[in-house]
């Protein structure tokens, strides 16, 4: 399926599902995508925990922790502070995400090299451009069965993938 996506130039967002299952390893998924598919995944989120300890995700664009107040399908999304033990990892992955995004805009790159981080709005625009052109693939994670991470994924579809009107007719 990935080769077909490449052949037909289909923009994609990667979702690492089943983060609550035994053997779930987000970081191994990132490396496998690089080595087995030859693609460039850029995490927009990192998980808070894994397997039975999966609690939520850290949104690297807004730098907030997103957790859910239960395991049912009606569990509410709760935003809060990034856990202290994940702050350094979140900062590392955010820096990598920003570096990948600013490659899409020369003025943003110049500003970034001068020490100025892009705004959330311009970051989203650059990620959208990268997604549409295939420069990199935004990567997210969650547990679809428990509806954890689904709403942020749907928001990313709206923000980063092209509408049918944006695509050329074949």
PDB file of C-alpha atoms in Angstrom:
ATOM      1  CA  UNK A   1       0.000   0.000   0.000  1.00  0.00           C
ATOM      2  CA  UNK A   2       2.871   2.386   0.796  1.00  0.00           C
ATOM      3  CA  UNK A   3       4.383   1.810  -2.675  1.00  0.00           C
ATOM      4  CA  UNK A   4       1.015   2.590  -4.265  1.00  0.00           C
ATOM      5  CA  UNK A   5       0.851   5.795  -2.255  1.00  0.00           C
ATOM      6  CA  UNK A   6       4.298   6.703  -3.567  1.00  0.00           C
ATOM      7  CA  UNK A   7       3.359   5.793  -7.141  1.00  0.00           C
ATOM      8  CA  UNK A   8       0.223   7.956  -7.124  1.00  0.00           C
ATOM      9  CA  UNK A   9       1.708  10.745  -4.998  1.00  0.00           C
ATOM     10  CA  UNK A  10      -0.815  10.361  -2.178  1.00  0.00           C
ATOM     11  CA  UNK A  11      -0.249  12.626   0.850  1.00  0.00           C
ATOM     12  CA  UNK A  12      -0.299  10.666   4.123  1.00  0.00           C
ATOM     13  CA  UNK A  13      -0.377  10.979   7.881  1.00  0.00           C
ATOM     14  CA  UNK A  14       1.002   8.055   9.877  1.00  0.00           C
ATOM     15  CA  UNK A  15      -0.940   6.877  12.932  1.00  0.00           C
ATOM     16  CA  UNK A  16       0.747   4.381  15.269  1.00  0.00           C
ATOM     17  CA  UNK A  17      -2.321   2.585  16.598  1.00  0.00           C
ATOM     18  CA  UNK A  18      -2.778   0.177  19.512  1.00  0.00           C
ATOM     19  CA  UNK A  19      -0.403   2.004  21.821  1.00  0.00           C
ATOM     20  CA  UNK A  20      -2.221   0.314  24.715  1.00  0.00           C
ATOM     21  CA  UNK A  21      -1.403  -3.239  23.574  1.00  0.00           C
ATOM     22  CA  UNK A  22       1.456  -5.488  24.635  1.00  0.00           C
ATOM     23  CA  UNK A  23       4.573  -4.816  22.575  1.00  0.00           C
ATOM     24  CA  UNK A  24       3.612  -1.257  21.632  1.00  0.00           C
ATOM     25  CA  UNK A  25       6.745   0.790  20.936  1.00  0.00           C
ATOM     26  CA  UNK A  26       6.241   4.139  19.203  1.00  0.00           C
ATOM     27  CA  UNK A  27       9.944   4.855  18.830  1.00  0.00           C
ATOM     28  CA  UNK A  28      10.588   1.478  17.199  1.00  0.00           C
ATOM     29  CA  UNK A  29       7.745   2.255  14.763  1.00  0.00           C
ATOM     30  CA  UNK A  30       9.455   5.511  13.808  1.00  0.00           C
ATOM     31  CA  UNK A  31      12.709   3.664  13.128  1.00  0.00           C
ATOM     32  CA  UNK A  32      10.941   0.855  11.219  1.00  0.00           C
ATOM     33  CA  UNK A  33       9.223   3.391   8.958  1.00  0.00           C
ATOM     34  CA  UNK A  34      12.598   4.921   8.160  1.00  0.00           C
ATOM     35  CA  UNK A  35      14.389   1.627   7.547  1.00  0.00           C
ATOM     36  CA  UNK A  36      11.654  -0.500   5.944  1.00  0.00           C
ATOM     37  CA  UNK A  37       9.731   2.106   3.954  1.00  0.00           C
ATOM     38  CA  UNK A  38      12.532   4.585   3.327  1.00  0.00           C
ATOM     39  CA  UNK A  39      10.156   7.337   4.415  1.00  0.00           C
ATOM     40  CA  UNK A  40      10.715  10.371   6.616  1.00  0.00           C
ATOM     41  CA  UNK A  41       8.280  10.272   9.548  1.00  0.00           C
ATOM     42  CA  UNK A  42       8.132  13.404  11.685  1.00  0.00           C
ATOM     43  CA  UNK A  43       6.334  12.841  14.996  1.00  0.00           C
ATOM     44  CA  UNK A  44       3.827  15.562  15.866  1.00  0.00           C
ATOM     45  CA  UNK A  45       3.103  13.686  19.095  1.00  0.00           C
ATOM     46  CA  UNK A  46       4.925  11.350  21.415  1.00  0.00           C
ATOM     47  CA  UNK A  47       3.163   8.892  23.720  1.00  0.00           C
ATOM     48  CA  UNK A  48       2.782   9.188  27.451  1.00  0.00           C
ATOM     49  CA  UNK A  49       3.458   5.603  28.439  1.00  0.00           C
ATOM     50  CA  UNK A  50       2.940   2.444  26.407  1.00  0.00           C
ATOM     51  CA  UNK A  51       1.150  -0.867  26.630  1.00  0.00           C
ATOM     52  CA  UNK A  52      -1.020  -1.034  29.768  1.00  0.00           C
ATOM     53  CA  UNK A  53       0.579   2.236  30.976  1.00  0.00           C
ATOM     54  CA  UNK A  54      -0.509   4.251  27.914  1.00  0.00           C
ATOM     55  CA  UNK A  55      -2.029   7.438  29.335  1.00  0.00           C
ATOM     56  CA  UNK A  56      -2.103   9.858  26.409  1.00  0.00           C
ATOM     57  CA  UNK A  57       0.077  11.886  24.067  1.00  0.00           C
ATOM     58  CA  UNK A  58       2.178  15.031  24.093  1.00  0.00           C
ATOM     59  CA  UNK A  59       1.209  17.462  21.334  1.00  0.00           C
ATOM     60  CA  UNK A  60       4.563  18.772  20.096  1.00  0.00           C
ATOM     61  CA  UNK A  61       3.056  21.679  18.183  1.00  0.00           C
ATOM     62  CA  UNK A  62       1.302  23.179  21.207  1.00  0.00           C
ATOM     63  CA  UNK A  63       3.525  21.505  23.835  1.00  0.00           C
ATOM     64  CA  UNK A  64       0.646  20.205  25.943  1.00  0.00           C
ATOM     65  CA  UNK A  65      -0.115  16.765  27.336  1.00  0.00           C
ATOM     66  CA  UNK A  66      -3.405  15.246  26.192  1.00  0.00           C
ATOM     67  CA  UNK A  67      -4.887  12.513  28.360  1.00  0.00           C
ATOM     68  CA  UNK A  68      -8.337  10.942  28.617  1.00  0.00           C
ATOM     69  CA  UNK A  69     -10.452  10.668  31.739  1.00  0.00           C
ATOM     70  CA  UNK A  70     -11.325   7.005  31.283  1.00  0.00           C
ATOM     71  CA  UNK A  71     -11.168   4.073  28.899  1.00  0.00           C
ATOM     72  CA  UNK A  72     -14.659   4.197  27.415  1.00  0.00           C
ATOM     73  CA  UNK A  73     -15.569   5.623  24.045  1.00  0.00           C
ATOM     74  CA  UNK A  74     -17.135   8.620  25.798  1.00  0.00           C
ATOM     75  CA  UNK A  75     -13.928   9.508  27.692  1.00  0.00           C
ATOM     76  CA  UNK A  76     -13.194  13.225  27.564  1.00  0.00           C
ATOM     77  CA  UNK A  77      -9.923  14.671  26.331  1.00  0.00           C
ATOM     78  CA  UNK A  78      -8.045  16.606  29.025  1.00  0.00           C
ATOM     79  CA  UNK A  79      -5.154  18.968  28.303  1.00  0.00           C
ATOM     80  CA  UNK A  80      -2.500  19.588  30.915  1.00  0.00           C
ATOM     81  CA  UNK A  81       1.162  19.998  31.721  1.00  0.00           C
ATOM     82  CA  UNK A  82       3.769  17.751  30.137  1.00  0.00           C
ATOM     83  CA  UNK A  83       4.985  15.169  32.685  1.00  0.00           C
ATOM     84  CA  UNK A  84       8.394  16.169  34.049  1.00  0.00           C
ATOM     85  CA  UNK A  85       9.983  12.840  33.078  1.00  0.00           C
ATOM     86  CA  UNK A  86       9.053  13.429  29.411  1.00  0.00           C
ATOM     87  CA  UNK A  87       9.898  17.142  29.164  1.00  0.00           C
ATOM     88  CA  UNK A  88      13.396  16.590  27.726  1.00  0.00           C
ATOM     89  CA  UNK A  89      12.195  14.003  25.203  1.00  0.00           C
ATOM     90  CA  UNK A  90       9.325  16.306  24.164  1.00  0.00           C
ATOM     91  CA  UNK A  91      11.764  19.196  23.679  1.00  0.00           C
ATOM     92  CA  UNK A  92      14.060  16.966  21.602  1.00  0.00           C
ATOM     93  CA  UNK A  93      11.256  15.743  19.338  1.00  0.00           C
ATOM     94  CA  UNK A  94       9.777  19.255  19.040  1.00  0.00           C
ATOM     95  CA  UNK A  95      13.165  20.592  17.898  1.00  0.00           C
ATOM     96  CA  UNK A  96      13.391  17.831  15.264  1.00  0.00           C
ATOM     97  CA  UNK A  97       9.828  18.595  14.113  1.00  0.00           C
ATOM     98  CA  UNK A  98      10.561  22.319  13.816  1.00  0.00           C
ATOM     99  CA  UNK A  99      13.800  21.667  11.927  1.00  0.00           C
ATOM    100  CA  UNK A 100      11.938  19.478   9.425  1.00  0.00           C
ATOM    101  CA  UNK A 101       9.136  22.032   9.056  1.00  0.00           C
ATOM    102  CA  UNK A 102      11.300  25.121   8.541  1.00  0.00           C
ATOM    103  CA  UNK A 103      12.955  23.359   5.594  1.00  0.00           C
ATOM    104  CA  UNK A 104       9.710  24.167   3.781  1.00  0.00           C
ATOM    105  CA  UNK A 105      10.078  27.966   4.062  1.00  0.00           C
ATOM    106  CA  UNK A 106      13.280  29.959   3.531  1.00  0.00           C
ATOM    107  CA  UNK A 107      12.266  32.931   5.684  1.00  0.00           C
ATOM    108  CA  UNK A 108      11.154  30.632   8.522  1.00  0.00           C
ATOM    109  CA  UNK A 109      14.496  28.833   8.223  1.00  0.00           C
ATOM    110  CA  UNK A 110      16.381  32.135   8.454  1.00  0.00           C
ATOM    111  CA  UNK A 111      14.331  33.174  11.488  1.00  0.00           C
ATOM    112  CA  UNK A 112      14.895  29.771  13.111  1.00  0.00           C
ATOM    113  CA  UNK A 113      18.647  30.005  12.567  1.00  0.00           C
ATOM    114  CA  UNK A 114      18.486  33.438  14.242  1.00  0.00           C
ATOM    115  CA  UNK A 115      16.894  31.789  17.301  1.00  0.00           C
ATOM    116  CA  UNK A 116      13.221  32.601  16.624  1.00  0.00           C
ATOM    117  CA  UNK A 117      10.783  29.681  16.707  1.00  0.00           C
ATOM    118  CA  UNK A 118       7.898  29.753  14.226  1.00  0.00           C
ATOM    119  CA  UNK A 119       4.377  30.487  15.464  1.00  0.00           C
ATOM    120  CA  UNK A 120       1.869  27.667  15.773  1.00  0.00           C
ATOM    121  CA  UNK A 121       0.033  28.950  12.696  1.00  0.00           C
ATOM    122  CA  UNK A 122       3.137  29.098  10.495  1.00  0.00           C
ATOM    123  CA  UNK A 123       4.283  25.717  11.828  1.00  0.00           C
ATOM    124  CA  UNK A 124       0.958  24.195  10.770  1.00  0.00           C
ATOM    125  CA  UNK A 125       1.270  25.771   7.305  1.00  0.00           C
ATOM    126  CA  UNK A 126       4.763  24.378   6.837  1.00  0.00           C
ATOM    127  CA  UNK A 127       3.695  20.905   8.030  1.00  0.00           C
ATOM    128  CA  UNK A 128       0.770  21.021   5.596  1.00  0.00           C
ATOM    129  CA  UNK A 129       3.112  21.965   2.747  1.00  0.00           C
ATOM    130  CA  UNK A 130       5.456  19.098   3.657  1.00  0.00           C
ATOM    131  CA  UNK A 131       2.544  16.652   3.864  1.00  0.00           C
ATOM    132  CA  UNK A 132       1.087  17.671   0.510  1.00  0.00           C
ATOM    133  CA  UNK A 133       4.461  17.601  -1.252  1.00  0.00           C
ATOM    134  CA  UNK A 134       5.618  14.394   0.463  1.00  0.00           C
ATOM    135  CA  UNK A 135       8.702  16.059   1.949  1.00  0.00           C
ATOM    136  CA  UNK A 136       7.886  14.242   5.192  1.00  0.00           C
ATOM    137  CA  UNK A 137       5.003  12.385   6.819  1.00  0.00           C
ATOM    138  CA  UNK A 138       3.480  13.670  10.069  1.00  0.00           C
ATOM    139  CA  UNK A 139       3.262  10.888  12.634  1.00  0.00           C
ATOM    140  CA  UNK A 140       0.802  10.552  15.509  1.00  0.00           C
ATOM    141  CA  UNK A 141      -0.195   7.805  17.910  1.00  0.00           C
ATOM    142  CA  UNK A 142      -3.023   6.503  20.046  1.00  0.00           C
ATOM    143  CA  UNK A 143      -5.505   3.717  20.587  1.00  0.00           C
ATOM    144  CA  UNK A 144      -8.373   3.930  18.114  1.00  0.00           C
ATOM    145  CA  UNK A 145     -10.388   1.191  19.850  1.00  0.00           C
ATOM    146  CA  UNK A 146     -10.505   3.246  23.041  1.00  0.00           C
ATOM    147  CA  UNK A 147     -10.909   6.482  21.040  1.00  0.00           C
ATOM    148  CA  UNK A 148      -7.626   7.831  22.433  1.00  0.00           C
ATOM    149  CA  UNK A 149      -5.834   9.995  19.906  1.00  0.00           C
ATOM    150  CA  UNK A 150      -8.615   9.861  17.329  1.00  0.00           C
ATOM    151  CA  UNK A 151      -9.774  13.467  17.703  1.00  0.00           C
ATOM    152  CA  UNK A 152      -6.252  14.906  17.360  1.00  0.00           C
ATOM    153  CA  UNK A 153      -5.790  12.643  14.308  1.00  0.00           C
ATOM    154  CA  UNK A 154      -8.996  13.966  12.723  1.00  0.00           C
ATOM    155  CA  UNK A 155      -7.866  17.515  13.457  1.00  0.00           C
ATOM    156  CA  UNK A 156      -4.576  16.714  11.702  1.00  0.00           C
ATOM    157  CA  UNK A 157      -6.455  15.384   8.661  1.00  0.00           C
ATOM    158  CA  UNK A 158      -8.257  18.725   8.413  1.00  0.00           C
ATOM    159  CA  UNK A 159      -5.095  20.763   9.052  1.00  0.00           C
ATOM    160  CA  UNK A 160      -2.545  18.898   6.948  1.00  0.00           C
ATOM    161  CA  UNK A 161      -4.133  16.816   4.187  1.00  0.00           C
ATOM    162  CA  UNK A 162      -5.388  18.413   0.971  1.00  0.00           C
ATOM    163  CA  UNK A 163      -9.063  18.717   0.211  1.00  0.00           C
ATOM    164  CA  UNK A 164     -10.232  17.176  -3.073  1.00  0.00           C
ATOM    165  CA  UNK A 165     -10.244  20.692  -4.514  1.00  0.00           C
ATOM    166  CA  UNK A 166      -6.503  20.980  -3.841  1.00  0.00           C
ATOM    167  CA  UNK A 167      -5.669  17.897  -5.923  1.00  0.00           C
ATOM    168  CA  UNK A 168      -5.185  17.726  -9.677  1.00  0.00           C
ATOM    169  CA  UNK A 169      -7.658  15.685 -11.705  1.00  0.00           C
ATOM    170  CA  UNK A 170      -6.190  12.492 -13.147  1.00  0.00           C
TER     171      UNK A 170
END
